[in-house]
Amino acid sequence: MERLGRLLTVLLLVLLGSAVLAPPAMADSEYLNHIDVTYDVQADGTIDVRYEINWHFPEKGRHGINLGFATRESWDQDRTKDVVYEITDVQVSSPTGAPAQFVEGTDGSGSDESLTLRIGDPDIALDTQDATYVIEYTLAGALRTFDGVPQLYWDVNSPNLPELRRFTARVTAPEGVVRARCLVGPEECESAVEGGVATFSHEGGPGVTSVVAEFPAGSVANAEPVLEDRRIRSAEMRGLDSAVEVQPDGSAKVLQEIQMVFPDGDDEQRVELGSFARLPWDEEQDQILTVEDLLILDERGQSIPFESSRHERDASAQRAPIRFGAGAGVTEPEPLRTFEVSYVLRGAVGIDGDVARLRMPTVPMHSGWVTDANATWTLPGDVLEPGFLQIWYYQAEPGEPCAFDTTVDGATITADAEALAGAPLYSFTDFAFPASAIASTEPLQPSLDAAKKRRRNLGLGLGVGGVGLGVGVGIAAAKVGRRRDDRFATVPPGVMGTPGLVKPASRSDNIPVRFQPPRLQPWEAGLLMDRQYEPRHLAATLVSLAVRGGVRLGTRPLMVQRIGNANVAQGVERRVLEVASRGEGKLTKNHARAMRTAVYTGGQQRIREAGWFHQTKPWLRAMAVTFLPFAPLALLLNHLIRNDNPLPGGMIFIGAGLAIGGFLGAAVGQRSMGHAALTAEGRALLDQVEGFEQYIATAEAPQLNFEAEHDIFRRYLPWAVLFDLTDRWTKVCRELAEQGRIDPPDTSFWVGASSFDNFGREMSRFSRDVGSASKPPSSSGSSSSGGSGGSSGFSSSSSGGGGGGGTSGSSW
């Protein structure tokens, strides 16, 4: 029974691993169709805000939305302060009739706080996926003044909102807007000022959107931030007086007075001092540190109990933090407390040749908020080098040098608050002095990181072999029994024959050159060639529409402008044409992705319905390709479990290699199985496509002369794009034009083509850029976009997300 349980465990691990290869279930996404915002600045510095949000839910049955508007952020100009905003007179409505009742609340802690609105009715489920909400409120504290000129620099959204597909905004003021700027991340978006009104827009995409508007000097009052002392979330060290004296036995005697500030209401007042039990000394040795005679006193001289724990791990860096509750025994603890910590640190000094080095934590805890500090280190000999090191706790590497401003006076080193406030996390002293100045030290130990690295290298070598084994098994499983395309048996390739009289297609079959394109749209030909969607299918489709007068194209910027009506195209091409914008602006990712979707879904429909592809795939072979690559991993796990042997040292890399090999083997195997095999009809059409590809790839200008009366350049250009032969095709047609055999090629559908000489390169670039723009988006608290910088939105370093405010949201 026990053995059965072990085998079932192994099987479960394999099944869980192979589940990664299963395609995710398709689900509609949540996004914002449109946000339209109005900021109406009043003479008293308040702003009447109106948000109109068109929300697309991922499914029907949702109740409404949650929104958060930033009301408190950290102030970048002075990190001891927070900037606060006041939001009042909130009103919510819905032009589409969605329930607009709301519950107002507060969310966040410390320097991040938001006003939250839960909009909707818990008893009413929406029977639609789209609803529009209008949120109106009055905002105070958002304006700033730079060089006597008032300004609004405001983040409209935050990373915590769903994808925004279209954004518009306007800013008005009592004496109008002087100038405006629109930012999306580091990029500029559309802005304009007309009649004293600033307007902003962009077509959505990733990044925080910010609006910037400047007003005449003196036109609005209260254009300064409202600042309060920074609200802390956890205990912080504000003051430090540290004295370290190195003893003749290589230990360090430490006396520190630490001033701490605690959040309001924190009665336990927990404190954690950073200490280490082991540190990497160099590539081959570790330093062992031991805290002895530890005593912690509060302001009254009362001893405070503490606890210490060591983070045991197979690494040279091992923390041993010291924790204590400063509020214990105090009826009403003050938020500002002072503690005295004293101890002896054994092993603080190590010998490196004829040089001794003091290595110990620079400060007892994070010192970024220290305002009053002084540290003194007294060595038994004159300082040779006052260095510092920083380690990366989860990386098996010795410390890296880092710089501090210190003062050296013989055998004494001192550092002030400014230097200590910049101490990075896990920084250590590396003070060198003559080894002859001490009598003895604790011995250094062999490096755990070095031993682990040796085991890892061995395991990696064997793991690479495991990867190869898994991939080999997957490919072998895929090759066995793979179905080949059919071909009509009684006619040459490319000719439709008698149904039922078929044979397996062979690579040795001679595909005749075809002088005319097949009766297919380019995207259909691409589907037959690749058995799946590829980006050049969309590029060829757009070029096909362009040469027939449906769209105009360009690359600087990437542009697809609709100029014709829908009658120039049918089916998939018509759906692509309907997506194209009639404006001359840059092709947005949303439009490009919608075009991709039209071609992709058309291809999936062809695969299912056209009779070009075999619809069945042997399930037993598919299972074998999925699971057999995991067989070596299953055998290894079964062996280790049966022998009660965990994965020691580098063995984990062997297991990882076999696991990766299993995943890759299954993935490569699935790919090697190929996509659905072609029926005889589908293979005949593909033969026609490949025959025409040979013609485009090999024909020279004299061979095309017989078609000089036709506009062969434009008619075959979409196919050249599909075959990645655009440069060659334009070169051949340029030769014909230079010889006077055809009219100069007509590129009027192309925007910005300076000459036909570089047209081929521009078309190739267009194909690449369309593929990049149409890629589906990758998957990805508070409403704040990260803090209010307090800088002008017109500076060169400004970006979207650098202003005040911000809005978060989700559906429920």
Short mmCIF file of N, CA and C in Angstrom, two decimals, residues 276 278-280 313 316-319 389-395 397-402 424-428:
data_model
loop_
_atom_site.label_atom_id
_atom_site.label_comp_id
_atom_site.label_asym_id
_atom_site.label_seq_id
_atom_site.Cartn_x
_atom_site.Cartn_y
_atom_site.Cartn_z
N PHE A 276 23.97 38.72 11.84
CA PHE A 276 24.33 37.59 11.00
C PHE A 276 25.13 36.57 11.81
N ARG A 278 26.62 34.00 9.92
CA ARG A 278 27.62 33.54 8.96
C ARG A 278 27.64 34.51 7.79
N LEU A 279 28.84 34.79 7.29
CA LEU A 279 29.00 35.70 6.15
C LEU A 279 30.06 35.15 5.20
N PRO A 280 29.91 35.38 3.89
CA PRO A 280 30.96 34.98 2.96
C PRO A 280 32.18 35.89 3.13
N ARG A 313 20.41 27.70 6.52
CA ARG A 313 20.25 27.39 5.10
C ARG A 313 21.60 27.02 4.53
N SER A 316 26.35 30.65 2.42
CA SER A 316 27.36 31.32 3.25
C SER A 316 26.79 32.47 4.04
N ALA A 317 25.73 33.10 3.57
CA ALA A 317 25.09 34.21 4.28
C ALA A 317 23.90 33.67 5.07
N GLN A 318 23.97 33.80 6.39
CA GLN A 318 22.90 33.30 7.25
C GLN A 318 22.56 34.37 8.28
N ARG A 319 21.32 34.85 8.23
CA ARG A 319 20.87 35.87 9.17
C ARG A 319 20.58 35.26 10.53
N LEU A 389 31.35 46.74 2.31
CA LEU A 389 30.88 45.71 1.37
C LEU A 389 29.36 45.61 1.46
N GLN A 390 28.77 45.22 0.34
CA GLN A 390 27.35 44.91 0.32
C GLN A 390 27.18 43.50 -0.22
N ILE A 391 26.40 42.68 0.47
CA ILE A 391 26.13 41.34 -0.04
C ILE A 391 24.69 41.29 -0.52
N TRP A 392 24.44 40.36 -1.43
CA TRP A 392 23.09 40.07 -1.90
C TRP A 392 22.71 38.75 -1.25
N TYR A 393 21.76 38.83 -0.32
CA TYR A 393 21.50 37.72 0.59
C TYR A 393 21.18 36.42 -0.13
N TYR A 394 20.48 36.51 -1.24
CA TYR A 394 20.06 35.28 -1.93
C TYR A 394 20.93 34.96 -3.14
N GLN A 395 22.10 35.55 -3.21
CA GLN A 395 23.06 35.22 -4.26
C GLN A 395 24.34 34.70 -3.63
N GLU A 397 27.49 34.89 -3.68
CA GLU A 397 28.65 35.67 -4.10
C GLU A 397 29.23 36.40 -2.89
N PRO A 398 30.55 36.62 -2.85
CA PRO A 398 31.12 37.47 -1.80
C PRO A 398 30.61 38.90 -1.93
N GLY A 399 30.88 39.72 -0.90
CA GLY A 399 30.40 41.09 -0.92
C GLY A 399 31.05 41.92 -2.01
N GLU A 400 30.30 42.94 -2.47
CA GLU A 400 30.81 43.88 -3.46
C GLU A 400 31.12 45.20 -2.77
N PRO A 401 32.20 45.87 -3.15
CA PRO A 401 32.55 47.14 -2.51
C PRO A 401 31.46 48.19 -2.73
N CYS A 402 31.18 48.97 -1.69
CA CYS A 402 30.28 50.11 -1.80
C CYS A 402 30.91 51.27 -1.03
N PRO A 424 23.17 50.83 2.22
CA PRO A 424 22.25 49.89 1.59
C PRO A 424 21.94 48.71 2.50
N LEU A 425 20.88 48.00 2.18
CA LEU A 425 20.52 46.81 2.93
C LEU A 425 21.66 45.79 2.84
N TYR A 426 21.97 45.18 3.97
CA TYR A 426 23.04 44.18 4.07
C TYR A 426 24.39 44.77 3.68
N SER A 427 24.73 45.90 4.29
CA SER A 427 26.07 46.47 4.09
C SER A 427 26.91 46.16 5.33
N PHE A 428 28.22 46.00 5.10
CA PHE A 428 29.13 45.57 6.17
C PHE A 428 30.42 46.38 6.09
#
